[in-house]
Amino acid sequence: KRGWAEVLKYPGDDAAQRAARIDSYVAPAWGGVREESIIFTEDEEAMLQAAVDIAAEGGFGVSDTYVRELMRDVLAAPDREIKSARRDVSKTTVKAWMKKRSIRRYKANSIDPARVAKATEEVRDKWFARVDSYVRTLYSQGKIPWRCWAEVPAECKLNVDEAAANAAKGRPTVLASFNPHADGFGRVFLRAADGDRMSSHVTDVVTTCADGTLRAPFIIKSRGGAGGAKKAAAKRKAGEEVVVVEPTAADKEGLLDEEAEDGRSLHIGLGVSPNGSMTLELFHLWIEHFLQCCLLPGQGKGGQPVFLFLDGHASRWSLAGLAKLRAHNVFVLCVPSHTTVWSQPNDNGPNAMAKSYIGREL
């Protein structure tokens, strides 16, 4: 625009003069970058990309706000090879870097900083040492045929956990030049001040195996709301019986194979609780489902023993339930509190993958 304004700024010229001026006009060169306007070197840009990729690949991504601060630290480094005339980093600078390095924004799960602080290397080492020690103890008692954890076959290592639709919308995104969710196993976190609780949900109790298979799921639907959950909690505290609500035909819709003789050939368990979460009462129902539908032929009571990993949620605090699992040759391992983001297998991809596939079908 500036070029044409220069060409046509003489309104007194006749048509021939204007045409001659246009023909002789040479447009100025664009795209040149002055040395003093360079912000980051190619090596620095590559280093920033590697930083966000490593963070995302490790499960704890960084936001564009964090990258902006990181860029400011790079500019302020006293040993930089070039001295840029610019000392601050704008949002536009970050966007331009993202576009140049093919970096996009991806959704991340929320995690409470308190949980992150408790997942230490010391806890990790003690946990895995305890698992191996437990296996050696069971072997010395003649309860299992394996001398250590490394000898336990993959089909005998199971993990159960709940997965639900996250109602916390509008979370910040994290940056990466690759899609950490592409293969269904990537799970990236971003620390959230409001924690990671969900207001309402339908729960899928996911049982996975170390051999890469998904065992029969168990769906929990809600009925009664928060008020019903509080009443049930008060009854448990008072030692009163909490009656399990029976699923209705509407609850069963889409979960059963009506053409099968037993009407349940899909082997999808179903339970109902006030808020759609696992409870002490439903835990017993799930145990029955697990023993009947999740163990392979020849596993369990009178057969091959299995190990079951679960978290320390209050719904698991049932001595009768745990004793029943033990009586059926199922040895339970409770993962350490606040460490499930790395110590529980289902929290490292299978939950997200199962929720995605089942959600598409239902």
Short mmCIF file of C-alpha atoms in Angstrom, two decimals, residues 99-357:
data_model
loop_
_atom_site.label_atom_id
_atom_site.label_comp_id
_atom_site.label_asym_id
_atom_site.label_seq_id
_atom_site.Cartn_x
_atom_site.Cartn_y
_atom_site.Cartn_z
CA LYS A 99 3.51 -21.52 14.65
CA LYS A 100 7.11 -21.76 13.48
CA ARG A 101 7.81 -24.92 15.56
CA SER A 102 4.41 -26.56 14.78
CA ILE A 103 3.36 -26.48 18.43
CA ARG A 104 -0.35 -26.73 19.29
CA ARG A 105 -2.50 -26.60 22.41
CA TYR A 106 -3.88 -29.83 23.89
CA LYS A 107 -6.29 -30.37 26.75
CA ALA A 108 -4.85 -31.51 30.07
CA ASN A 109 -6.30 -33.13 33.20
CA SER A 110 -6.34 -31.16 36.44
CA ILE A 111 -4.31 -32.28 39.43
CA ASP A 112 -4.06 -30.81 42.92
CA PRO A 113 -0.53 -29.52 43.77
CA ALA A 114 -0.80 -31.33 47.12
CA ARG A 115 -0.95 -34.66 45.29
CA VAL A 116 2.09 -33.78 43.22
CA ALA A 117 4.12 -32.89 46.34
CA LYS A 118 3.47 -36.29 47.95
CA ALA A 119 4.63 -38.36 44.98
CA THR A 120 8.32 -38.44 45.92
CA GLU A 121 11.15 -40.73 44.79
CA GLU A 122 11.36 -42.13 48.32
CA VAL A 123 7.70 -43.16 48.25
CA ARG A 124 8.15 -44.67 44.78
CA ASP A 125 11.14 -46.80 45.79
CA LYS A 126 9.51 -48.01 49.00
CA TRP A 127 6.31 -48.90 47.16
CA PHE A 128 7.94 -51.11 44.55
CA ALA A 129 10.14 -52.72 47.20
CA ARG A 130 7.02 -53.52 49.24
CA VAL A 131 5.31 -55.12 46.24
CA ASP A 132 8.24 -57.44 45.68
CA SER A 133 8.49 -58.21 49.40
CA TYR A 134 4.78 -59.12 49.52
CA VAL A 135 5.19 -61.53 46.61
CA ARG A 136 8.21 -63.20 48.25
CA THR A 137 6.24 -63.59 51.50
CA LEU A 138 3.30 -65.24 49.73
CA TYR A 139 5.72 -67.60 47.94
CA SER A 140 7.37 -68.58 51.23
CA GLN A 141 3.89 -69.39 52.60
CA GLY A 142 3.16 -71.62 49.61
CA LYS A 143 0.25 -69.48 48.41
CA ILE A 144 1.67 -68.58 44.98
CA PRO A 145 4.10 -70.32 42.61
CA TRP A 146 6.22 -67.22 41.85
CA ARG A 147 9.30 -66.26 43.88
CA CYS A 148 9.28 -62.55 43.00
CA TRP A 149 7.19 -59.95 41.19
CA ALA A 150 9.20 -60.31 37.98
CA GLU A 151 8.05 -63.94 37.68
CA VAL A 152 4.33 -63.15 37.93
CA PRO A 153 2.81 -63.54 34.43
CA ALA A 154 1.09 -60.55 32.86
CA GLU A 155 -2.35 -62.21 32.78
CA CYS A 156 -2.24 -62.44 36.60
CA LYS A 157 -1.74 -58.69 37.17
CA LEU A 158 -5.01 -56.73 37.25
CA ASN A 159 -5.92 -53.18 38.13
CA VAL A 160 -9.34 -51.67 38.83
CA ASP A 161 -10.23 -48.00 38.96
CA GLU A 162 -13.10 -45.67 38.11
CA ALA A 163 -13.25 -43.42 35.07
CA ALA A 164 -15.89 -40.72 34.62
CA ALA A 165 -16.69 -37.78 32.37
CA ASN A 166 -14.94 -34.69 33.72
CA ALA A 167 -17.40 -31.86 34.38
CA ALA A 168 -14.62 -29.30 34.99
CA LYS A 169 -14.60 -27.36 31.73
CA GLY A 170 -12.40 -24.53 30.56
CA ARG A 171 -9.11 -25.92 31.83
CA PRO A 172 -5.93 -24.32 30.46
CA THR A 173 -4.20 -26.16 27.63
CA VAL A 174 -0.60 -27.35 27.51
CA LEU A 175 1.86 -26.96 24.65
CA ALA A 176 3.60 -29.63 22.57
CA SER A 177 4.72 -30.14 18.96
CA PHE A 178 3.17 -33.64 18.98
CA ASN A 179 -0.25 -34.93 20.05
CA PRO A 180 0.24 -36.62 23.46
CA HIS A 181 -3.23 -38.20 23.15
CA ALA A 182 -2.74 -39.63 19.65
CA ASP A 183 -2.19 -43.25 20.64
CA GLY A 184 -4.83 -43.29 23.37
CA PHE A 185 -2.26 -43.70 26.16
CA GLY A 186 -0.99 -40.17 26.65
CA ARG A 187 -2.16 -38.44 29.81
CA VAL A 188 -0.97 -34.90 30.54
CA PHE A 189 -1.59 -32.95 33.73
CA LEU A 190 -1.65 -29.26 34.58
CA ARG A 191 -1.71 -28.19 38.22
CA ALA A 192 -5.09 -26.65 39.07
CA ALA A 193 -5.76 -24.54 42.14
CA ASP A 194 -9.33 -25.83 42.39
CA GLY A 195 -8.22 -29.47 42.47
CA ASP A 196 -9.64 -32.28 40.38
CA ARG A 197 -13.07 -33.11 41.83
CA MET A 198 -16.12 -33.52 39.59
CA SER A 199 -19.61 -32.31 40.37
CA SER A 200 -21.59 -35.15 38.77
CA HIS A 201 -20.86 -38.16 36.62
CA VAL A 202 -21.63 -41.68 35.46
CA THR A 203 -18.78 -43.99 36.45
CA ASP A 204 -17.17 -46.75 34.43
CA VAL A 205 -15.33 -49.16 36.74
CA VAL A 206 -12.46 -50.22 34.49
CA THR A 207 -10.57 -53.48 35.06
CA THR A 208 -7.43 -53.86 32.97
CA CYS A 209 -4.77 -56.53 32.74
CA ALA A 210 -1.01 -56.24 32.28
CA ASP A 211 -1.32 -58.35 29.11
CA GLY A 212 -3.00 -55.36 27.45
CA THR A 213 -6.60 -56.56 27.65
CA LEU A 214 -9.69 -54.84 29.05
CA ARG A 215 -11.84 -57.03 31.28
CA ALA A 216 -15.62 -56.76 31.67
CA PRO A 217 -16.57 -53.21 32.78
CA PHE A 218 -19.00 -52.20 35.52
CA ILE A 219 -21.18 -49.10 35.05
CA ILE A 220 -22.47 -47.01 37.98
CA LYS A 221 -25.36 -44.61 37.31
CA SER A 222 -26.62 -41.90 39.65
CA ARG A 223 -29.99 -41.56 41.34
CA GLY A 224 -30.66 -39.45 44.41
CA GLY A 225 -28.04 -36.73 44.09
CA ALA A 226 -25.81 -35.26 46.78
CA GLY A 227 -28.59 -35.38 49.37
CA GLY A 228 -28.94 -39.12 48.95
CA ALA A 229 -25.19 -39.58 49.26
CA LYS A 230 -25.13 -37.63 52.56
CA LYS A 231 -28.01 -39.68 53.98
CA ALA A 232 -26.24 -42.91 53.06
CA ALA A 233 -23.04 -41.66 54.72
CA ALA A 234 -24.96 -40.80 57.90
CA LYS A 235 -26.49 -44.29 57.97
CA ARG A 236 -23.06 -45.94 57.63
CA LYS A 237 -21.71 -43.79 60.45
CA ALA A 238 -24.64 -44.79 62.66
CA GLY A 239 -24.16 -48.46 61.80
CA GLU A 240 -27.45 -48.67 59.93
CA GLU A 241 -27.98 -50.67 56.74
CA VAL A 242 -27.74 -48.82 53.44
CA VAL A 243 -30.04 -50.40 50.87
CA VAL A 244 -28.61 -50.74 47.36
CA VAL A 245 -30.97 -49.31 44.74
CA GLU A 246 -31.94 -51.77 42.04
CA PRO A 247 -31.30 -50.64 38.43
CA THR A 248 -34.40 -49.90 36.36
CA ALA A 249 -35.07 -50.92 32.77
CA ALA A 250 -33.98 -47.43 31.71
CA ASP A 251 -30.68 -47.89 33.54
CA LYS A 252 -30.07 -51.17 31.70
CA GLU A 253 -30.82 -49.78 28.28
CA GLY A 254 -27.88 -50.28 25.95
CA LEU A 255 -25.87 -52.29 28.49
CA LEU A 256 -27.45 -55.73 28.09
CA ASP A 257 -27.82 -58.11 25.18
CA GLU A 258 -31.57 -58.76 25.20
CA GLU A 259 -31.29 -61.48 22.54
CA ALA A 260 -28.98 -63.64 24.68
CA GLU A 261 -30.45 -66.38 26.86
CA ASP A 262 -29.27 -64.76 30.08
CA GLY A 263 -29.90 -61.22 28.82
CA ARG A 264 -26.42 -60.21 30.00
CA SER A 265 -24.02 -61.68 27.47
CA LEU A 266 -22.19 -58.37 27.15
CA HIS A 267 -21.00 -59.03 30.73
CA ILE A 268 -21.33 -55.35 31.62
CA GLY A 269 -22.08 -55.01 35.33
CA LEU A 270 -24.50 -52.31 36.47
CA GLY A 271 -25.04 -50.53 39.77
CA VAL A 272 -26.82 -47.42 41.03
CA SER A 273 -25.67 -44.99 43.74
CA PRO A 274 -26.86 -41.52 44.80
CA ASN A 275 -24.04 -39.65 43.04
CA GLY A 276 -22.90 -42.22 40.47
CA SER A 277 -19.77 -43.18 42.40
CA MET A 278 -18.54 -46.41 43.95
CA THR A 279 -19.81 -47.07 47.51
CA LEU A 280 -19.12 -49.69 50.16
CA GLU A 281 -22.35 -51.44 49.23
CA LEU A 282 -21.66 -51.42 45.49
CA PHE A 283 -18.10 -52.63 46.10
CA HIS A 284 -19.55 -56.00 47.19
CA LEU A 285 -21.65 -56.09 44.02
CA TRP A 286 -18.59 -55.29 41.94
CA ILE A 287 -16.61 -58.09 43.64
CA GLU A 288 -19.24 -60.59 42.48
CA HIS A 289 -18.98 -59.14 38.98
CA PHE A 290 -15.17 -59.31 39.09
CA LEU A 291 -15.07 -62.95 40.19
CA GLN A 292 -17.64 -64.04 37.61
CA CYS A 293 -16.74 -61.91 34.58
CA CYS A 294 -13.19 -60.54 34.95
CA LEU A 295 -11.15 -63.64 35.83
CA LEU A 296 -10.03 -65.99 33.09
CA PRO A 297 -11.00 -69.68 33.13
CA GLY A 298 -8.70 -71.45 35.58
CA GLN A 299 -8.04 -68.32 37.63
CA GLY A 300 -9.36 -67.62 41.11
CA LYS A 301 -10.58 -70.08 43.74
CA GLY A 302 -8.88 -73.46 43.36
CA GLY A 303 -6.92 -72.19 40.35
CA GLN A 304 -4.23 -69.73 39.37
CA PRO A 305 -3.82 -66.81 41.82
CA VAL A 306 -4.01 -63.21 40.60
CA PHE A 307 -2.94 -59.83 41.95
CA LEU A 308 -5.39 -56.94 42.00
CA PHE A 309 -4.23 -53.33 42.34
CA LEU A 310 -6.70 -50.79 43.69
CA ASP A 311 -6.55 -47.38 45.33
CA GLY A 312 -7.38 -46.52 48.92
CA HIS A 313 -10.81 -44.98 48.31
CA ALA A 314 -13.14 -45.39 51.29
CA SER A 315 -15.45 -47.65 49.25
CA ARG A 316 -12.76 -50.36 49.41
CA TRP A 317 -12.65 -50.41 53.21
CA SER A 318 -14.69 -53.58 53.54
CA LEU A 319 -13.08 -56.40 55.50
CA ALA A 320 -15.74 -58.84 54.27
CA GLY A 321 -15.16 -57.80 50.65
CA LEU A 322 -11.38 -58.08 50.85
CA ALA A 323 -11.70 -61.43 52.66
CA LYS A 324 -13.91 -62.74 49.86
CA LEU A 325 -11.32 -61.77 47.27
CA ARG A 326 -8.60 -63.49 49.29
CA ALA A 327 -10.75 -66.63 49.60
CA HIS A 328 -10.95 -66.73 45.78
CA ASN A 329 -7.17 -66.56 45.36
CA VAL A 330 -7.16 -62.82 44.59
CA PHE A 331 -4.40 -60.94 46.42
CA VAL A 332 -5.08 -57.22 46.78
CA LEU A 333 -2.41 -54.51 46.62
CA CYS A 334 -3.48 -51.01 47.68
CA VAL A 335 -1.42 -48.31 45.99
CA PRO A 336 -0.01 -45.48 48.18
CA SER A 337 -2.20 -42.47 48.82
CA HIS A 338 -1.80 -39.46 46.49
CA THR A 339 0.46 -41.41 44.10
CA THR A 340 -2.05 -42.99 41.72
CA VAL A 341 -0.96 -40.68 38.87
CA TRP A 342 2.16 -42.84 38.55
CA SER A 343 1.68 -45.92 40.77
CA GLN A 344 -1.71 -47.06 39.44
CA PRO A 345 -1.57 -48.51 35.90
CA ASN A 346 -5.12 -47.45 34.95
CA ASP A 347 -4.30 -43.82 35.68
CA ASN A 348 -1.58 -43.85 33.02
CA GLY A 349 -3.70 -44.22 29.90
CA PRO A 350 -6.13 -47.19 30.05
CA ASN A 351 -8.85 -45.20 31.86
CA ALA A 352 -8.77 -42.43 29.27
CA MET A 353 -8.66 -44.89 26.39
CA ALA A 354 -11.52 -47.04 27.72
CA LYS A 355 -13.65 -43.97 28.45
CA SER A 356 -13.07 -42.71 24.93
CA TYR A 357 -14.00 -45.96 23.18
#
